[in-house]
mmCIF file of C-alpha atoms in Angstrom:
data_model
loop_
_atom_site.group_PDB
_atom_site.id
_atom_site.type_symbol
_atom_site.label_atom_id
_atom_site.label_comp_id
_atom_site.label_asym_id
_atom_site.label_seq_id
_atom_site.Cartn_x
_atom_site.Cartn_y
_atom_site.Cartn_z
ATOM 1 C CA MET A 1 -10.697 9.900 -3.470
ATOM 2 C CA ALA A 2 -8.435 11.626 -0.943
ATOM 3 C CA ASP A 3 -11.337 11.825 1.520
ATOM 4 C CA SER A 4 -11.831 8.058 1.314
ATOM 5 C CA VAL A 5 -8.114 7.471 1.950
ATOM 6 C CA ILE A 6 -8.115 9.844 4.927
ATOM 7 C CA THR A 7 -11.212 8.149 6.351
ATOM 8 C CA ALA A 8 -9.582 4.710 6.006
ATOM 9 C CA VAL A 9 -6.436 5.924 7.789
ATOM 10 C CA GLN A 10 -8.441 7.541 10.595
ATOM 11 C CA THR A 11 -10.542 4.399 11.006
ATOM 12 C CA LEU A 12 -7.396 2.290 11.303
ATOM 13 C CA LEU A 13 -6.034 4.625 13.975
ATOM 14 C CA ASP A 14 -9.351 4.675 15.859
ATOM 15 C CA ARG A 15 -10.355 1.019 15.686
ATOM 16 C CA ASP A 16 -6.995 -0.714 15.603
ATOM 17 C CA ALA A 17 -4.761 1.485 17.759
ATOM 18 C CA TYR A 18 -3.877 -1.617 19.757
ATOM 19 C CA LEU A 19 -2.207 -3.165 16.710
ATOM 20 C CA LEU A 20 0.039 -0.129 16.290
ATOM 21 C CA ARG A 21 0.790 0.147 20.012
ATOM 22 C CA ALA A 22 1.643 -3.569 20.124
ATOM 23 C CA ASP A 23 3.814 -3.283 16.984
ATOM 24 C CA VAL A 24 2.257 -6.296 15.262
ATOM 25 C CA ASN A 25 3.431 -7.510 11.866
ATOM 26 C CA GLU A 26 3.000 -5.012 9.028
ATOM 27 C CA ARG A 27 0.823 -7.495 7.110
ATOM 28 C CA THR A 28 -1.705 -7.468 9.945
ATOM 29 C CA MET A 29 -1.908 -3.687 9.788
ATOM 30 C CA THR A 30 -2.205 -3.611 6.003
ATOM 31 C CA HIS A 31 -4.997 -6.185 6.102
ATOM 32 C CA ARG A 32 -7.005 -4.089 8.564
ATOM 33 C CA PHE A 33 -6.287 -0.952 6.529
ATOM 34 C CA ALA A 34 -7.488 -2.696 3.346
ATOM 35 C CA ILE A 35 -10.831 -3.442 4.997
ATOM 36 C CA TYR A 36 -11.325 0.272 5.683
ATOM 37 C CA VAL A 37 -10.152 1.236 2.186
ATOM 38 C CA GLU A 38 -12.691 -1.165 0.696
ATOM 39 C CA ALA A 39 -15.510 0.640 2.494
ATOM 40 C CA GLY A 40 -14.625 3.852 0.636
ATOM 41 C CA PHE A 41 -14.277 2.406 -2.865
ATOM 42 C CA GLU A 42 -17.518 0.676 -3.741
ATOM 43 C CA GLY A 43 -17.376 -1.181 -7.043
ATOM 44 C CA TRP A 44 -13.613 -1.661 -6.829
ATOM 45 C CA ASP A 45 -11.606 -4.699 -5.713
ATOM 46 C CA VAL A 46 -9.231 -4.126 -2.805
ATOM 47 C CA ASP A 47 -6.425 -6.643 -2.296
ATOM 48 C CA CYS A 48 -3.316 -7.056 -0.159
ATOM 49 C CA GLU A 49 -0.019 -8.113 -1.739
ATOM 50 C CA TYR A 50 -1.705 -8.828 -5.074
ATOM 51 C CA ASN A 51 1.028 -10.027 -7.411
ATOM 52 C CA ARG A 52 -0.640 -10.317 -10.810
ATOM 53 C CA ASP A 53 -0.817 -8.003 -13.794
ATOM 54 C CA GLY A 54 -3.579 -9.824 -15.634
ATOM 55 C CA HIS A 55 -2.313 -13.401 -15.545
ATOM 56 C CA ASP A 56 1.380 -12.503 -15.430
ATOM 57 C CA PRO A 57 3.390 -11.753 -12.286
ATOM 58 C CA LYS A 58 3.396 -8.047 -11.418
ATOM 59 C CA GLU A 59 6.851 -6.605 -12.260
ATOM 60 C CA ILE A 60 8.484 -3.176 -12.385
ATOM 61 C CA ALA A 61 11.974 -2.193 -13.472
ATOM 62 C CA PHE A 62 13.183 -1.617 -9.903
ATOM 63 C CA GLY A 63 11.017 -3.678 -7.589
ATOM 64 C CA SER A 64 12.276 -6.380 -5.273
ATOM 65 C CA GLY A 65 15.675 -6.712 -6.885
ATOM 66 C CA ASP A 66 15.179 -10.215 -8.279
ATOM 67 C CA ASP A 67 15.739 -8.815 -11.790
ATOM 68 C CA ALA A 68 13.538 -11.204 -13.682
ATOM 69 C CA GLU A 69 13.422 -11.093 -17.480
ATOM 70 C CA HIS A 70 11.100 -8.067 -17.634
ATOM 71 C CA GLY A 71 11.820 -6.524 -14.228
ATOM 72 C CA SER A 72 11.525 -7.295 -10.556
ATOM 73 C CA ARG A 73 8.483 -8.987 -9.102
ATOM 74 C CA VAL A 74 6.547 -6.807 -6.700
ATOM 75 C CA PHE A 75 3.843 -7.299 -4.095
ATOM 76 C CA PRO A 76 2.155 -3.961 -3.329
ATOM 77 C CA ASP A 77 0.826 -3.750 0.241
ATOM 78 C CA VAL A 78 -2.734 -2.746 -0.748
ATOM 79 C CA ILE A 79 -4.265 -1.989 -4.129
ATOM 80 C CA VAL A 80 -7.596 -0.663 -5.365
ATOM 81 C CA HIS A 81 -8.263 -2.068 -8.842
ATOM 82 C CA ARG A 82 -10.593 -4.115 -10.997
ATOM 83 C CA ARG A 83 -9.205 -7.622 -11.133
ATOM 84 C CA GLY A 84 -8.214 -8.870 -14.559
ATOM 85 C CA THR A 85 -9.010 -5.632 -16.401
ATOM 86 C CA GLY A 86 -5.834 -3.570 -16.061
ATOM 87 C CA ASP A 87 -7.926 -0.845 -14.408
ATOM 88 C CA ASN A 88 -5.533 0.128 -11.602
ATOM 89 C CA HIS A 89 -6.730 2.943 -9.360
ATOM 90 C CA ILE A 90 -4.634 3.267 -6.156
ATOM 91 C CA VAL A 91 -1.583 1.491 -4.778
ATOM 92 C CA PHE A 92 -0.523 1.810 -1.128
ATOM 93 C CA GLU A 93 2.805 1.148 0.554
ATOM 94 C CA LEU A 94 2.723 1.148 4.363
ATOM 95 C CA LYS A 95 5.746 1.130 6.630
ATOM 96 C CA LYS A 96 6.076 1.030 10.393
ATOM 97 C CA SER A 97 7.989 3.832 12.095
ATOM 98 C CA ASN A 98 10.531 1.425 13.580
ATOM 99 C CA ASN A 99 11.499 0.054 10.166
ATOM 100 C CA PRO A 100 15.059 1.357 9.668
ATOM 101 C CA GLU A 101 14.910 1.199 5.861
ATOM 102 C CA SER A 102 14.737 4.488 4.013
ATOM 103 C CA ASP A 103 11.401 5.566 2.561
ATOM 104 C CA ASP A 104 13.160 6.240 -0.758
ATOM 105 C CA ARG A 105 12.748 2.653 -1.974
ATOM 106 C CA ASP A 106 9.010 2.768 -1.304
ATOM 107 C CA PHE A 107 8.719 5.985 -3.288
ATOM 108 C CA GLU A 108 10.640 4.407 -6.179
ATOM 109 C CA LYS A 109 8.252 1.461 -6.158
ATOM 110 C CA LEU A 110 5.190 3.699 -5.988
ATOM 111 C CA GLY A 111 6.500 5.728 -8.924
ATOM 112 C CA GLY A 112 7.053 2.500 -10.847
ATOM 113 C CA TYR A 113 3.582 1.213 -10.044
ATOM 114 C CA CYS A 114 2.112 4.444 -11.414
ATOM 115 C CA SER A 115 4.311 4.875 -14.484
ATOM 116 C CA GLN A 116 4.795 1.213 -15.437
ATOM 117 C CA LEU A 117 1.622 -0.514 -14.240
ATOM 118 C CA GLY A 118 -0.835 2.315 -14.750
ATOM 119 C CA TYR A 119 -1.942 3.082 -11.212
ATOM 120 C CA GLN A 120 -3.571 6.505 -11.119
ATOM 121 C CA HIS A 121 -2.480 7.215 -7.547
ATOM 122 C CA GLY A 122 0.220 5.984 -5.192
ATOM 123 C CA VAL A 123 0.040 6.518 -1.431
ATOM 124 C CA PHE A 124 2.837 6.146 1.103
ATOM 125 C CA LEU A 125 2.038 5.859 4.817
ATOM 126 C CA ARG A 126 4.551 5.584 7.657
ATOM 127 C CA LEU A 127 2.647 4.462 10.754
ATOM 128 C CA ILE A 128 3.886 5.408 14.226
ATOM 129 C CA VAL A 129 4.042 2.249 16.338
ATOM 130 C CA ARG A 130 4.862 1.520 19.983
ATOM 131 C CA SER A 131 3.300 4.790 21.026
ATOM 132 C CA ASP A 132 0.437 5.564 23.399
ATOM 133 C CA GLN A 133 -0.933 7.732 20.578
ATOM 134 C CA PRO A 134 -0.564 5.789 17.312
ATOM 135 C CA SER A 135 -0.530 8.126 14.352
ATOM 136 C CA VAL A 136 0.815 8.691 10.866
ATOM 137 C CA GLY A 137 4.364 10.014 10.740
ATOM 138 C CA ARG A 138 4.370 10.573 6.993
ATOM 139 C CA ALA A 139 1.667 10.444 4.332
ATOM 140 C CA GLU A 140 2.257 11.359 0.697
ATOM 141 C CA PHE A 141 0.615 10.851 -2.657
ATOM 142 C CA VAL A 142 2.827 9.792 -5.577
ATOM 143 C CA TYR A 143 2.155 10.158 -9.288
ATOM 144 C CA GLY A 144 4.514 8.643 -11.858
ATOM 145 C CA ASN A 145 8.205 8.637 -11.048
ATOM 146 C CA PRO A 146 8.984 10.642 -7.879
#
């Protein structure tokens, strides 16, 4: 599993370095990353900003802050799962290096995705943008509450 994640990250850096150098929207980067993740997880569905837990909106106790009846609605950047089954494998949160927000919130969400929504693995990636050598500034796996 980790090898497939590393390969997807390296492929993003190799094939789409322009996107990181140009500092395009995070959604563009996550879409490209999801394509490379999909190549490493045959038989799984890979989606960007998938907001359903079965038929219900995806919610965790400390997500977006909208504090709905059962929690806050969340939109994970990229997930590896089997749609409609509750079989949740990996959830990714990506952040650009020039985003001033602390990584702590992303780690809280990843912990919530794992402990509350049953993802087996959470992965945080901080991508270095606006650099001649795009790279990953921080990469960590998360399991349960951090």
